[in-house]
Amino acid sequence: MTPDLMAAYRKRARARRVDGVLIVALVLGVVVGGRLPDLTGVTRRLLRTGVVLLGLQLSVARLLGLGPGVLLAVLVTVSVTFFGTLWLGRLLRLPRGLCVLVASGFSICGASAIAAVEGRVDREDEHVATSVALVTLYGTLAMVALPLVNASPQWIGLSVHEVAQVAAAAPAGGLATAMAVKLGRVALLAPIVAGLGGRGAPPVPAFLLGFLVLMLVSPLVPAVVLDVATTATTVVLAAALFGLGTSVRPMALLRTSPGALLLGLLSTLLVCGTGYLSLRVV
């Protein structure tokens, strides 16, 4: 086995562990939520810190290396999924705040995108927790299903919700391509958040500026620092998801889940279908 292939397998195994840690943190938060004080403020700060650190996994050169056709597919997939999910949410008569959170998480980058937009829309804390639970559930299903149909690395990068889930689903030989496509979706976080606006909110929030700055300087950062930053991002997001889990009230979630579950399913089918068709066209 070549050194590059071994490195790819190690990265894939690490991504699976990361995804497992985030899921466990969310579940633990749900289990102990009723016994802890309100963690909303701390959770919000942790989620936004995780978004900032995510910028180190991006670079402009890496995105441009995808080529114009794939970049167009990324733009089409994110746009169709975001606005299509909002439309589906209206048909299902779900709260707009929940629909925006689901649309952002499913079209861009899961919990990190939800963290980036939750302060820009009118929503309940329950909506944030529900959106994260949905993106975890359906992202995991997509992570398992797409490799079973021999999905290409580009399709996986366009369709699976979380960054860690993409890394776990991609074949070792196509891991770099899948991750580059996924991070292309992450790069669209900035215009989506800026476009949402919000009363009294700056055009681009400070934490998103931090994300953009780290994306620009990431090529200058030593590899060992990037590895440490990746681990720190996992720790921060795990703590944040634990905090989100504590805000989940299972009985309230059960009352709203049928429509939300259907929206998550339809949004997943939309992102997968749009990703596949856009690649065929370009």
GROMACS .gro file of C-alpha atoms in nm:
model
  282
    1MET     CA    1   0.000   0.000   0.000
    2THR     CA    2   0.140   0.340  -0.100
    3PRO     CA    3   0.203   0.611   0.162
    4ASP     CA    4  -0.066   0.832   0.005
    5LEU     CA    5  -0.323   0.555   0.023
    6MET     CA    6  -0.231   0.479   0.384
    7ALA     CA    7  -0.269   0.848   0.471
    8ALA     CA    8  -0.610   0.854   0.302
    9TYR     CA    9  -0.727   0.552   0.502
   10ARG     CA   10  -0.606   0.711   0.826
   11LYS     CA   11  -0.789   1.033   0.743
   12ARG     CA   12  -1.105   0.839   0.664
   13ALA     CA   13  -1.088   0.645   0.992
   14ARG     CA   14  -1.034   0.967   1.184
   15ALA     CA   15  -1.335   1.124   1.013
   16ARG     CA   16  -1.552   0.831   1.120
   17ARG     CA   17  -1.438   0.878   1.479
   18VAL     CA   18  -1.513   1.250   1.456
   19ASP     CA   19  -1.864   1.187   1.327
   20GLY     CA   20  -1.923   0.935   1.607
   21VAL     CA   21  -1.802   1.181   1.871
   22LEU     CA   22  -2.039   1.452   1.748
   23ILE     CA   23  -2.339   1.217   1.745
   24VAL     CA   24  -2.260   1.085   2.095
   25ALA     CA   25  -2.222   1.441   2.226
   26LEU     CA   26  -2.565   1.537   2.090
   27VAL     CA   27  -2.732   1.228   2.237
   28LEU     CA   28  -2.570   1.280   2.578
   29GLY     CA   29  -2.695   1.636   2.579
   30VAL     CA   30  -3.050   1.517   2.514
   31VAL     CA   31  -3.025   1.259   2.794
   32VAL     CA   32  -2.903   1.498   3.064
   33GLY     CA   33  -3.066   1.816   2.935
   34GLY     CA   34  -3.337   1.845   3.197
   35ARG     CA   35  -3.079   1.832   3.480
   36LEU     CA   36  -2.860   2.123   3.365
   37PRO     CA   37  -2.900   2.503   3.362
   38ASP     CA   38  -2.960   2.693   3.039
   39LEU     CA   39  -2.650   2.664   2.818
   40THR     CA   40  -2.780   2.866   2.521
   41GLY     CA   41  -2.522   3.146   2.542
   42VAL     CA   42  -2.224   2.913   2.581
   43THR     CA   43  -2.352   2.685   2.307
   44ARG     CA   44  -2.386   2.973   2.061
   45ARG     CA   45  -2.030   3.091   2.127
   46LEU     CA   46  -1.892   2.738   2.086
   47LEU     CA   47  -2.076   2.680   1.758
   48ARG     CA   48  -1.951   3.004   1.612
   49THR     CA   49  -1.596   2.929   1.724
   50GLY     CA   50  -1.626   2.596   1.541
   51VAL     CA   51  -1.734   2.779   1.225
   52VAL     CA   52  -1.431   3.009   1.247
   53LEU     CA   53  -1.191   2.716   1.287
   54LEU     CA   54  -1.351   2.541   0.991
   55GLY     CA   55  -1.199   2.811   0.770
   56LEU     CA   56  -0.856   2.648   0.815
   57GLN     CA   57  -0.977   2.347   0.618
   58LEU     CA   58  -1.039   2.564   0.311
   59SER     CA   59  -0.819   2.748   0.063
   60VAL     CA   60  -0.895   2.950  -0.248
   61ALA     CA   61  -0.646   2.750  -0.455
   62ARG     CA   62  -0.811   2.424  -0.354
   63LEU     CA   63  -1.151   2.550  -0.461
   64LEU     CA   64  -1.030   2.681  -0.796
   65GLY     CA   65  -0.862   2.347  -0.860
   66LEU     CA   66  -1.205   2.184  -0.892
   67GLY     CA   67  -1.259   2.343  -1.234
   68PRO     CA   68  -1.545   2.560  -1.360
   69GLY     CA   69  -1.784   2.270  -1.428
   70VAL     CA   70  -1.771   2.128  -1.075
   71LEU     CA   71  -1.783   2.476  -0.922
   72LEU     CA   72  -2.099   2.542  -1.122
   73ALA     CA   73  -2.244   2.212  -0.996
   74VAL     CA   74  -2.167   2.322  -0.638
   75LEU     CA   75  -2.344   2.655  -0.690
   76VAL     CA   76  -2.649   2.493  -0.851
   77THR     CA   77  -2.677   2.221  -0.586
   78VAL     CA   78  -2.653   2.458  -0.292
   79SER     CA   79  -2.895   2.710  -0.446
   80VAL     CA   80  -3.159   2.453  -0.547
   81THR     CA   81  -3.139   2.272  -0.213
   82PHE     CA   82  -3.154   2.590  -0.003
   83PHE     CA   83  -3.446   2.755  -0.181
   84GLY     CA   84  -3.618   2.424  -0.257
   85THR     CA   85  -3.613   2.329   0.111
   86LEU     CA   86  -3.764   2.665   0.206
   87TRP     CA   87  -4.043   2.605  -0.047
   88LEU     CA   88  -4.105   2.252   0.082
   89GLY     CA   89  -4.116   2.382   0.438
   90ARG     CA   90  -4.387   2.629   0.343
   91LEU     CA   91  -4.588   2.350   0.181
   92LEU     CA   92  -4.558   2.151   0.504
   93ARG     CA   93  -4.659   2.461   0.706
   94LEU     CA   94  -4.351   2.445   0.926
   95PRO     CA   95  -4.212   2.752   1.109
   96ARG     CA   96  -3.992   2.966   0.884
   97GLY     CA   97  -3.707   2.968   1.136
   98LEU     CA   98  -3.693   2.588   1.135
   99CYS     CA   99  -3.707   2.581   0.755
  100VAL     CA  100  -3.417   2.826   0.718
  101LEU     CA  101  -3.205   2.625   0.960
  102VAL     CA  102  -3.278   2.297   0.784
  103ALA     CA  103  -3.220   2.455   0.442
  104SER     CA  104  -2.882   2.589   0.553
  105GLY     CA  105  -2.765   2.272   0.722
  106PHE     CA  106  -2.869   2.038   0.441
  107SER     CA  107  -2.745   2.254   0.154
  108ILE     CA  108  -2.411   2.368   0.298
  109CYS     CA  109  -2.237   2.198   0.590
  110GLY     CA  110  -2.465   2.060   0.858
  111ALA     CA  111  -2.443   2.183   1.217
  112SER     CA  112  -2.178   2.444   1.135
  113ALA     CA  113  -2.411   2.613   0.885
  114ILE     CA  114  -2.698   2.597   1.133
  115ALA     CA  115  -2.475   2.769   1.389
  116ALA     CA  116  -2.387   3.038   1.138
  117VAL     CA  117  -2.746   3.130   1.049
  118GLU     CA  118  -2.935   3.074   1.375
  119GLY     CA  119  -2.871   3.429   1.492
  120ARG     CA  120  -2.998   3.577   1.165
  121VAL     CA  121  -3.355   3.443   1.176
  122ASP     CA  122  -3.647   3.437   1.419
  123ARG     CA  123  -3.642   3.088   1.565
  124GLU     CA  124  -3.693   2.892   1.885
  125ASP     CA  125  -3.411   2.708   2.061
  126GLU     CA  126  -3.606   2.392   1.987
  127HIS     CA  127  -3.573   2.464   1.614
  128VAL     CA  128  -3.193   2.471   1.638
  129ALA     CA  129  -3.178   2.141   1.822
  130THR     CA  130  -3.428   1.979   1.584
  131SER     CA  131  -3.231   2.095   1.280
  132VAL     CA  132  -2.906   1.953   1.417
  133ALA     CA  133  -3.076   1.623   1.497
  134LEU     CA  134  -3.219   1.605   1.145
  135VAL     CA  135  -2.890   1.684   0.973
  136THR     CA  136  -2.718   1.420   1.184
  137LEU     CA  137  -2.981   1.157   1.106
  138TYR     CA  138  -3.013   1.212   0.732
  139GLY     CA  139  -2.647   1.290   0.681
  140THR     CA  140  -2.562   0.955   0.836
  141LEU     CA  141  -2.813   0.779   0.611
  142ALA     CA  142  -2.667   0.950   0.302
  143MET     CA  143  -2.318   0.862   0.421
  144VAL     CA  144  -2.417   0.493   0.423
  145ALA     CA  145  -2.641   0.488   0.114
  146LEU     CA  146  -2.428   0.669  -0.146
  147PRO     CA  147  -2.129   0.432  -0.131
  148LEU     CA  148  -2.372   0.140  -0.178
  149VAL     CA  149  -2.470   0.280  -0.521
  150ASN     CA  150  -2.106   0.345  -0.614
  151ALA     CA  151  -2.148   0.722  -0.601
  152SER     CA  152  -1.859   0.921  -0.745
  153PRO     CA  153  -1.646   1.132  -0.507
  154GLN     CA  154  -1.791   1.447  -0.663
  155TRP     CA  155  -2.147   1.329  -0.601
  156ILE     CA  156  -2.066   1.240  -0.242
  157GLY     CA  157  -1.913   1.583  -0.185
  158LEU     CA  158  -2.221   1.751  -0.332
  159SER     CA  159  -2.477   1.546  -0.140
  160VAL     CA  160  -2.366   1.441   0.210
  161HIS     CA  161  -2.440   1.694   0.482
  162GLU     CA  162  -2.150   1.713   0.730
  163VAL     CA  163  -1.782   1.751   0.640
  164ALA     CA  164  -1.693   1.451   0.857
  165GLN     CA  165  -1.968   1.243   0.696
  166VAL     CA  166  -1.828   1.319   0.350
  167ALA     CA  167  -1.484   1.206   0.459
  168ALA     CA  168  -1.630   0.885   0.598
  169ALA     CA  169  -1.836   0.809   0.286
  170ALA     CA  170  -1.577   0.884   0.019
  171PRO     CA  171  -1.356   0.607  -0.126
  172ALA     CA  172  -0.993   0.639  -0.018
  173GLY     CA  173  -0.879   0.711  -0.374
  174GLY     CA  174  -1.134   0.990  -0.415
  175LEU     CA  175  -1.121   1.135  -0.065
  176ALA     CA  176  -0.936   1.453  -0.164
  177THR     CA  177  -1.181   1.522  -0.448
  178ALA     CA  178  -1.490   1.461  -0.232
  179MET     CA  179  -1.357   1.686   0.044
  180ALA     CA  180  -1.266   1.964  -0.201
  181VAL     CA  181  -1.619   1.958  -0.345
  182LYS     CA  182  -1.771   1.959   0.003
  183LEU     CA  183  -1.556   2.251   0.108
  184GLY     CA  184  -1.676   2.429  -0.206
  185ARG     CA  185  -2.023   2.409  -0.052
  186VAL     CA  186  -1.882   2.537   0.278
  187ALA     CA  187  -1.742   2.842   0.098
  188LEU     CA  188  -2.099   2.944   0.008
  189LEU     CA  189  -2.178   2.983   0.377
  190ALA     CA  190  -2.067   3.348   0.369
  191PRO     CA  191  -2.307   3.473   0.096
  192ILE     CA  192  -2.597   3.272   0.240
  193VAL     CA  193  -2.551   3.422   0.587
  194ALA     CA  194  -2.498   3.772   0.449
  195GLY     CA  195  -2.813   3.738   0.235
  196LEU     CA  196  -3.029   3.642   0.533
  197GLY     CA  197  -2.967   3.979   0.696
  198GLY     CA  198  -3.157   4.025   1.019
  199ARG     CA  199  -3.278   4.327   1.214
  200GLY     CA  200  -2.985   4.524   1.350
  201ALA     CA  201  -2.741   4.260   1.230
  202PRO     CA  202  -2.421   4.356   1.044
  203PRO     CA  203  -2.404   4.253   0.675
  204VAL     CA  204  -2.139   3.993   0.764
  205PRO     CA  205  -2.114   3.882   1.130
  206ALA     CA  206  -1.774   3.892   1.301
  207PHE     CA  207  -1.739   3.516   1.334
  208LEU     CA  208  -1.795   3.475   0.961
  209LEU     CA  209  -1.523   3.731   0.891
  210GLY     CA  210  -1.299   3.514   1.107
  211PHE     CA  211  -1.392   3.213   0.895
  212LEU     CA  212  -1.299   3.402   0.575
  213VAL     CA  213  -0.969   3.526   0.720
  214LEU     CA  214  -0.862   3.176   0.824
  215MET     CA  215  -0.961   3.044   0.482
  216LEU     CA  216  -0.730   3.300   0.319
  217VAL     CA  217  -0.434   3.231   0.548
  218SER     CA  218  -0.473   2.851   0.562
  219PRO     CA  219  -0.209   2.787   0.290
  220LEU     CA  220   0.048   2.961   0.512
  221VAL     CA  221  -0.028   2.752   0.820
  222PRO     CA  222   0.207   2.458   0.892
  223ALA     CA  223   0.057   2.110   0.856
  224VAL     CA  224   0.112   2.027   1.224
  225VAL     CA  225  -0.088   2.336   1.324
  226LEU     CA  226  -0.367   2.240   1.085
  227ASP     CA  227  -0.385   1.895   1.247
  228VAL     CA  228  -0.413   2.052   1.591
  229ALA     CA  229  -0.677   2.293   1.463
  230THR     CA  230  -0.879   2.004   1.317
  231THR     CA  231  -0.877   1.831   1.655
  232ALA     CA  232  -0.971   2.156   1.829
  233THR     CA  233  -1.259   2.204   1.586
  234THR     CA  234  -1.392   1.859   1.673
  235VAL     CA  235  -1.369   1.927   2.047
  236VAL     CA  236  -1.541   2.264   2.017
  237LEU     CA  237  -1.822   2.132   1.795
  238ALA     CA  238  -1.873   1.828   2.022
  239ALA     CA  239  -1.912   2.058   2.323
  240ALA     CA  240  -2.149   2.277   2.125
  241LEU     CA  241  -2.362   1.982   2.014
  242PHE     CA  242  -2.380   1.863   2.374
  243GLY     CA  243  -2.512   2.208   2.465
  244LEU     CA  244  -2.763   2.195   2.181
  245GLY     CA  245  -2.878   1.854   2.297
  246THR     CA  246  -2.956   1.990   2.643
  247SER     CA  247  -3.215   2.223   2.487
  248VAL     CA  248  -3.406   1.933   2.329
  249ARG     CA  249  -3.727   1.839   2.506
  250PRO     CA  250  -3.822   1.495   2.369
  251MET     CA  251  -4.197   1.537   2.414
  252ALA     CA  252  -4.195   1.871   2.229
  253LEU     CA  253  -3.977   1.715   1.959
  254LEU     CA  254  -4.224   1.429   1.916
  255ARG     CA  255  -4.507   1.677   1.866
  256THR     CA  256  -4.327   1.853   1.581
  257SER     CA  257  -4.123   1.569   1.434
  258PRO     CA  258  -4.354   1.425   1.162
  259GLY     CA  259  -4.339   1.737   0.944
  260ALA     CA  260  -3.976   1.806   1.033
  261LEU     CA  261  -3.877   1.446   0.958
  262LEU     CA  262  -4.051   1.465   0.621
  263LEU     CA  263  -3.878   1.794   0.542
  264GLY     CA  264  -3.541   1.639   0.626
  265LEU     CA  265  -3.611   1.342   0.401
  266LEU     CA  266  -3.728   1.558   0.110
  267SER     CA  267  -3.432   1.794   0.149
  268THR     CA  268  -3.191   1.499   0.146
  269LEU     CA  269  -3.349   1.361  -0.171
  270LEU     CA  270  -3.332   1.710  -0.321
  271VAL     CA  271  -2.963   1.762  -0.251
  272CYS     CA  272  -2.872   1.413  -0.372
  273GLY     CA  273  -3.083   1.440  -0.686
  274THR     CA  274  -2.966   1.789  -0.773
  275GLY     CA  275  -2.604   1.694  -0.714
  276TYR     CA  276  -2.633   1.394  -0.944
  277LEU     CA  277  -2.813   1.581  -1.224
  278SER     CA  278  -2.585   1.884  -1.208
  279LEU     CA  279  -2.279   1.662  -1.251
  280ARG     CA  280  -2.440   1.489  -1.549
  281VAL     CA  281  -2.515   1.824  -1.713
  282VAL     CA  282  -2.175   1.985  -1.659
   0.00000   0.00000   0.00000
